[in-house]
């Protein structure tokens, strides 16, 4: 077998699978048959309907996914044992506002790791062509690329979670003041939450909309609020919810409690801004000391040095 034929066989198989997958994605024209439409509603009473409903399109992606599913489950379990439990990932996903579950996120990490390994292999091949690098160095390139692909989704998720928490923290005083105005106008706490959810378009307004939806479906308002505060994990929001629930239990006027919480939130925002300004002030010294000051000294000393050299 020639080298060209040895390379053509796997490439032809990959090309055939790709064309098959693309052909399976082509939409089918015409209305579905009556048996296919009623089969999902008769799976509990008819074996024929159960068999018809369990049919899948004949395309390679589903077959390959079914074959690799046990391997993916074991890989996700191993990854969870190495990087930590899924509770932290679930909380970060909730803080980032993502609809993914921990299993889907771990699968995405594995795909990123596989992509990083492929990129590392290509890079190692390029390095071996242009220089005589040792085999351990090439293996290290592949391992480092796979590790970067594995850790990149977690870093991106943490960054998205921090950014969303910062937006919620910035929206909290305004939302609490809006709730105060609604309660002062004579609305109930649930109606005020629904009004904020309808009127606002921020992250906190969406979370309050979810709370109102849970209450509409039968959940208790204190339980829904506590669940929301616990899953988001923002201390300022947790304090506000605790004060609100305490006022509801003791019968304290909610307007005064929420007004005080809004003022506390604004004071905390000012304190964080002052802390950030202090840190930025120190960071601004770096370009001043290492860039501007040496250039200034060079401009001040260079003419004198030039005059001395010409005077000789």
Short mmCIF file of C-alpha atoms in Angstrom, two decimals:
data_model
loop_
_atom_site.label_atom_id
_atom_site.label_comp_id
_atom_site.label_asym_id
_atom_site.label_seq_id
_atom_site.Cartn_x
_atom_site.Cartn_y
_atom_site.Cartn_z
CA UNK A 1 0.00 0.00 0.00
CA UNK A 2 1.42 3.35 -1.01
CA UNK A 3 1.55 6.26 1.45
CA UNK A 4 -0.93 8.22 -0.67
CA UNK A 5 -3.47 5.38 -0.51
CA UNK A 6 -2.92 4.96 3.23
CA UNK A 7 -3.72 8.63 3.74
CA UNK A 8 -6.62 8.63 1.26
CA UNK A 9 -8.59 5.87 3.04
CA UNK A 10 -9.12 7.67 6.40
CA UNK A 11 -9.63 11.00 4.65
CA UNK A 12 -12.28 9.45 2.43
CA UNK A 13 -14.05 7.96 5.45
CA UNK A 14 -14.07 11.36 7.18
CA UNK A 15 -15.35 13.01 4.00
CA UNK A 16 -18.14 10.44 3.68
CA UNK A 17 -19.24 10.92 7.30
CA UNK A 18 -19.23 14.68 6.86
CA UNK A 19 -21.34 14.56 3.69
CA UNK A 20 -23.70 12.11 5.38
CA UNK A 21 -24.11 14.47 8.35
CA UNK A 22 -24.77 17.44 6.07
CA UNK A 23 -27.34 15.43 4.12
CA UNK A 24 -29.10 14.48 7.36
CA UNK A 25 -29.40 18.18 8.26
CA UNK A 26 -31.36 18.97 5.10
CA UNK A 27 -34.99 19.73 6.11
CA UNK A 28 -37.60 17.28 5.01
CA UNK A 29 -40.47 18.64 2.95
CA UNK A 30 -44.05 17.53 3.44
CA UNK A 31 -46.21 17.02 6.51
CA UNK A 32 -45.31 14.18 8.91
CA UNK A 33 -47.42 11.06 8.83
CA UNK A 34 -50.35 10.70 11.21
CA UNK A 35 -48.74 7.73 12.96
CA UNK A 36 -45.60 9.79 13.66
CA UNK A 37 -47.65 12.65 15.08
CA UNK A 38 -49.72 10.59 17.52
CA UNK A 39 -46.96 8.13 18.53
CA UNK A 40 -45.52 10.33 21.36
CA UNK A 41 -48.95 10.42 23.04
CA UNK A 42 -49.40 6.61 22.98
CA UNK A 43 -46.01 5.41 24.23
CA UNK A 44 -47.50 4.30 27.56
CA UNK A 45 -50.14 2.02 26.05
CA UNK A 46 -48.77 0.88 22.69
CA UNK A 47 -45.46 -0.94 22.05
CA UNK A 48 -45.67 -0.02 18.36
CA UNK A 49 -46.01 3.66 19.23
CA UNK A 50 -43.09 3.35 21.64
CA UNK A 51 -40.95 1.81 18.91
CA UNK A 52 -41.95 4.46 16.39
CA UNK A 53 -41.30 7.31 18.83
CA UNK A 54 -37.87 5.94 19.69
CA UNK A 55 -36.68 6.02 16.08
CA UNK A 56 -33.91 8.41 15.26
CA UNK A 57 -32.74 9.84 11.92
CA UNK A 58 -30.11 7.75 10.19
CA UNK A 59 -27.12 10.06 10.54
CA UNK A 60 -23.64 9.39 11.93
CA UNK A 61 -23.55 12.13 14.56
CA UNK A 62 -26.17 10.44 16.78
CA UNK A 63 -24.50 7.04 16.31
CA UNK A 64 -21.06 8.35 17.22
CA UNK A 65 -22.50 10.28 20.18
CA UNK A 66 -24.26 7.14 21.42
CA UNK A 67 -21.07 5.10 21.16
CA UNK A 68 -18.97 7.73 22.93
CA UNK A 69 -21.58 8.48 25.63
CA UNK A 70 -20.17 5.99 28.23
CA UNK A 71 -16.65 7.32 27.63
CA UNK A 72 -17.94 10.87 28.09
CA UNK A 73 -19.64 9.96 31.37
CA UNK A 74 -16.45 8.44 32.77
CA UNK A 75 -14.39 11.39 31.57
CA UNK A 76 -16.81 13.84 33.23
CA UNK A 77 -16.62 11.91 36.49
CA UNK A 78 -12.83 11.92 36.36
CA UNK A 79 -12.81 15.62 35.57
CA UNK A 80 -15.19 16.34 38.45
CA UNK A 81 -12.96 14.38 40.83
CA UNK A 82 -9.85 16.26 39.71
CA UNK A 83 -11.21 19.82 39.50
CA UNK A 84 -13.75 19.64 42.33
CA UNK A 85 -17.45 19.01 42.80
CA UNK A 86 -20.26 20.23 40.62
CA UNK A 87 -21.79 22.42 43.35
CA UNK A 88 -19.33 25.25 42.72
CA UNK A 89 -19.85 24.98 38.96
CA UNK A 90 -23.63 25.04 39.40
CA UNK A 91 -23.40 28.17 41.52
CA UNK A 92 -21.11 29.91 39.04
CA UNK A 93 -23.43 29.00 36.19
CA UNK A 94 -26.34 30.41 38.17
CA UNK A 95 -24.37 33.57 38.97
CA UNK A 96 -23.46 33.97 35.30
CA UNK A 97 -27.10 33.56 34.28
CA UNK A 98 -26.33 30.53 32.12
CA UNK A 99 -28.92 27.85 31.41
CA UNK A 100 -26.28 25.11 31.23
CA UNK A 101 -26.05 22.33 33.76
CA UNK A 102 -22.85 21.03 35.30
CA UNK A 103 -22.77 17.97 33.02
CA UNK A 104 -23.04 20.07 29.87
CA UNK A 105 -20.36 22.41 31.17
CA UNK A 106 -18.00 19.48 31.90
CA UNK A 107 -18.66 18.14 28.40
CA UNK A 108 -17.79 21.56 27.00
CA UNK A 109 -14.56 21.51 29.01
CA UNK A 110 -13.66 18.14 27.52
CA UNK A 111 -14.33 19.44 24.01
CA UNK A 112 -12.16 22.47 24.69
CA UNK A 113 -9.42 20.19 26.01
CA UNK A 114 -9.64 18.04 22.89
CA UNK A 115 -9.49 21.15 20.70
CA UNK A 116 -6.49 22.40 22.66
CA UNK A 117 -4.77 19.04 22.21
CA UNK A 118 -5.36 19.18 18.46
CA UNK A 119 -3.97 22.71 18.28
CA UNK A 120 -1.01 21.63 20.43
CA UNK A 121 -0.35 18.68 18.12
CA UNK A 122 -0.38 20.96 15.08
CA UNK A 123 1.94 23.39 16.85
CA UNK A 124 4.26 20.56 17.88
CA UNK A 125 4.34 19.31 14.29
CA UNK A 126 5.24 22.80 13.08
CA UNK A 127 7.99 23.11 15.70
CA UNK A 128 9.43 19.74 14.74
CA UNK A 129 9.56 20.82 11.11
CA UNK A 130 11.36 24.11 11.71
CA UNK A 131 13.71 22.97 14.50
CA UNK A 132 15.13 19.81 16.00
CA UNK A 133 13.12 19.89 19.23
CA UNK A 134 13.23 16.97 21.64
CA UNK A 135 10.25 14.63 21.96
CA UNK A 136 9.52 15.61 25.61
CA UNK A 137 9.30 19.25 24.53
CA UNK A 138 6.77 18.40 21.82
CA UNK A 139 4.74 16.31 24.25
CA UNK A 140 4.85 19.17 26.72
CA UNK A 141 3.46 21.54 24.09
CA UNK A 142 0.49 19.22 23.51
CA UNK A 143 -0.12 18.76 27.25
CA UNK A 144 0.06 22.50 27.94
CA UNK A 145 -2.32 23.27 25.08
CA UNK A 146 -4.80 20.63 26.34
CA UNK A 147 -4.54 21.98 29.89
CA UNK A 148 -5.20 25.53 28.68
CA UNK A 149 -8.23 24.31 26.74
CA UNK A 150 -9.46 22.49 29.85
CA UNK A 151 -9.10 25.48 32.18
CA UNK A 152 -10.23 28.20 29.78
CA UNK A 153 -14.01 27.55 30.18
CA UNK A 154 -13.76 27.81 33.97
CA UNK A 155 -11.88 31.09 33.74
CA UNK A 156 -14.41 32.48 31.27
CA UNK A 157 -17.28 31.30 33.50
CA UNK A 158 -15.74 32.91 36.59
CA UNK A 159 -15.24 36.15 34.68
CA UNK A 160 -18.84 36.14 33.45
CA UNK A 161 -20.11 35.39 36.96
CA UNK A 162 -18.09 38.26 38.47
CA UNK A 163 -19.29 40.67 35.78
CA UNK A 164 -22.94 39.72 36.32
CA UNK A 165 -22.63 39.99 40.09
CA UNK A 166 -21.13 43.44 39.65
CA UNK A 167 -24.11 44.46 37.49
CA UNK A 168 -26.56 43.10 40.07
CA UNK A 169 -24.74 44.95 42.84
CA UNK A 170 -24.91 48.20 40.84
CA UNK A 171 -28.63 47.71 40.13
CA UNK A 172 -29.57 46.83 43.71
CA UNK A 173 -30.00 50.38 45.14
CA UNK A 174 -32.17 51.48 42.22
CA UNK A 175 -34.34 48.36 42.38
CA UNK A 176 -34.79 48.68 46.14
CA UNK A 177 -35.81 52.33 45.77
CA UNK A 178 -38.29 51.34 43.07
CA UNK A 179 -39.74 48.74 45.42
CA UNK A 180 -39.97 51.43 48.09
CA UNK A 181 -41.93 53.72 45.77
CA UNK A 182 -44.29 50.91 44.79
CA UNK A 183 -44.92 49.98 48.41
CA UNK A 184 -45.42 53.64 49.34
CA UNK A 185 -48.08 53.83 46.62
CA UNK A 186 -50.05 51.08 48.39
CA UNK A 187 -49.04 47.98 46.43
CA UNK A 188 -48.26 44.65 48.05
CA UNK A 189 -44.79 43.18 48.07
CA UNK A 190 -45.61 40.61 45.36
CA UNK A 191 -47.22 43.24 43.12
CA UNK A 192 -44.19 45.48 43.65
CA UNK A 193 -41.86 42.66 42.60
CA UNK A 194 -43.93 42.03 39.48
CA UNK A 195 -43.89 45.73 38.62
CA UNK A 196 -40.11 45.87 38.95
CA UNK A 197 -39.79 42.76 36.78
CA UNK A 198 -42.02 44.29 34.10
CA UNK A 199 -40.46 47.75 34.15
CA UNK A 200 -36.80 46.85 34.53
CA UNK A 201 -34.50 45.25 31.99
CA UNK A 202 -31.48 44.52 34.16
CA UNK A 203 -30.19 41.34 35.70
CA UNK A 204 -31.78 41.89 39.10
CA UNK A 205 -35.14 42.66 37.51
CA UNK A 206 -34.96 39.32 35.68
CA UNK A 207 -34.18 37.52 38.93
CA UNK A 208 -37.15 39.16 40.63
CA UNK A 209 -39.27 38.13 37.66
CA UNK A 210 -38.22 34.51 38.28
CA UNK A 211 -39.17 34.91 41.94
CA UNK A 212 -42.59 36.26 40.97
CA UNK A 213 -43.04 33.33 38.55
CA UNK A 214 -42.22 30.82 41.29
CA UNK A 215 -44.73 32.46 43.61
CA UNK A 216 -47.37 32.39 40.86
CA UNK A 217 -46.77 28.65 40.46
CA UNK A 218 -47.46 28.03 44.16
CA UNK A 219 -44.16 28.62 45.97
CA UNK A 220 -44.06 30.70 49.12
CA UNK A 221 -42.64 34.20 48.72
CA UNK A 222 -40.06 33.89 51.57
CA UNK A 223 -38.81 30.57 50.19
CA UNK A 224 -38.50 31.96 46.65
CA UNK A 225 -36.60 35.04 47.85
CA UNK A 226 -34.26 33.01 50.02
CA UNK A 227 -33.60 30.60 47.15
CA UNK A 228 -32.82 33.48 44.82
CA UNK A 229 -30.42 35.10 47.30
CA UNK A 230 -28.70 31.79 48.07
CA UNK A 231 -28.14 30.83 44.44
CA UNK A 232 -26.83 34.26 43.45
CA UNK A 233 -24.55 34.48 46.48
CA UNK A 234 -24.26 38.28 46.60
CA UNK A 235 -23.85 39.48 50.22
CA UNK A 236 -25.67 42.79 49.67
CA UNK A 237 -28.66 41.03 48.14
CA UNK A 238 -28.68 38.43 50.92
CA UNK A 239 -28.76 41.17 53.57
CA UNK A 240 -31.59 42.95 51.77
CA UNK A 241 -33.63 39.74 51.53
CA UNK A 242 -32.99 38.92 55.19
CA UNK A 243 -34.10 42.39 56.28
CA UNK A 244 -37.18 42.18 54.05
CA UNK A 245 -38.22 38.78 55.35
CA UNK A 246 -37.58 39.87 58.93
CA UNK A 247 -39.80 42.89 58.41
CA UNK A 248 -42.53 40.68 56.95
CA UNK A 249 -42.37 38.33 59.93
CA UNK A 250 -42.35 41.07 62.60
CA UNK A 251 -44.81 43.36 60.85
CA UNK A 252 -42.30 46.21 60.54
CA UNK A 253 -43.11 48.83 57.87
CA UNK A 254 -41.41 47.66 54.68
CA UNK A 255 -40.91 51.16 53.28
CA UNK A 256 -38.53 52.23 56.03
CA UNK A 257 -36.63 48.94 55.92
CA UNK A 258 -36.14 49.08 52.15
CA UNK A 259 -35.18 52.76 52.24
CA UNK A 260 -32.48 51.97 54.81
CA UNK A 261 -31.26 49.04 52.71
CA UNK A 262 -31.06 51.25 49.62
CA UNK A 263 -28.96 53.78 51.52
CA UNK A 264 -26.69 51.02 52.84
CA UNK A 265 -26.25 49.67 49.31
CA UNK A 266 -25.28 53.10 48.00
CA UNK A 267 -22.81 53.57 50.85
CA UNK A 268 -21.27 50.20 50.10
CA UNK A 269 -21.00 51.14 46.41
CA UNK A 270 -19.21 54.36 47.33
CA UNK A 271 -16.85 52.44 49.60
CA UNK A 272 -16.01 49.99 46.81
CA UNK A 273 -15.38 52.88 44.42
CA UNK A 274 -12.98 54.48 46.91
CA UNK A 275 -11.15 51.17 47.36
CA UNK A 276 -10.89 50.71 43.59
CA UNK A 277 -9.63 54.27 43.22
CA UNK A 278 -6.93 53.60 45.82
CA UNK A 279 -5.80 50.50 43.97
CA UNK A 280 -5.80 52.31 40.62
CA UNK A 281 -3.74 55.11 42.13
CA UNK A 282 -0.99 52.64 43.03
CA UNK A 283 -1.25 51.00 39.59
CA UNK A 284 -0.87 54.39 37.89
CA UNK A 285 2.54 54.79 39.50
CA UNK A 286 3.90 51.93 37.36
CA UNK A 287 3.87 53.78 34.00
CA UNK A 288 4.89 56.99 35.77
CA UNK A 289 7.97 55.47 37.38
CA UNK A 290 9.04 53.04 34.64
CA UNK A 291 8.04 54.97 31.48
CA UNK A 292 7.44 58.69 31.91
CA UNK A 293 10.16 59.39 34.48
CA UNK A 294 12.99 57.63 32.56
CA UNK A 295 12.00 59.39 29.33
CA UNK A 296 11.96 62.75 31.12
CA UNK A 297 15.40 62.10 32.61
CA UNK A 298 16.73 61.02 29.20
CA UNK A 299 15.44 64.22 27.57
CA UNK A 300 17.02 66.29 30.36
CA UNK A 301 20.43 64.60 30.34
CA UNK A 302 20.92 63.79 26.64
CA UNK A 303 21.55 67.41 25.46
CA UNK A 304 24.23 67.88 28.11
CA UNK A 305 25.94 64.61 27.19
CA UNK A 306 25.81 65.60 23.49
CA UNK A 307 27.38 69.02 24.22
CA UNK A 308 30.19 67.39 26.24
CA UNK A 309 30.91 64.93 23.47
CA UNK A 310 31.00 67.69 20.82
CA UNK A 311 33.23 69.83 23.05
CA UNK A 312 35.89 67.17 23.01
#
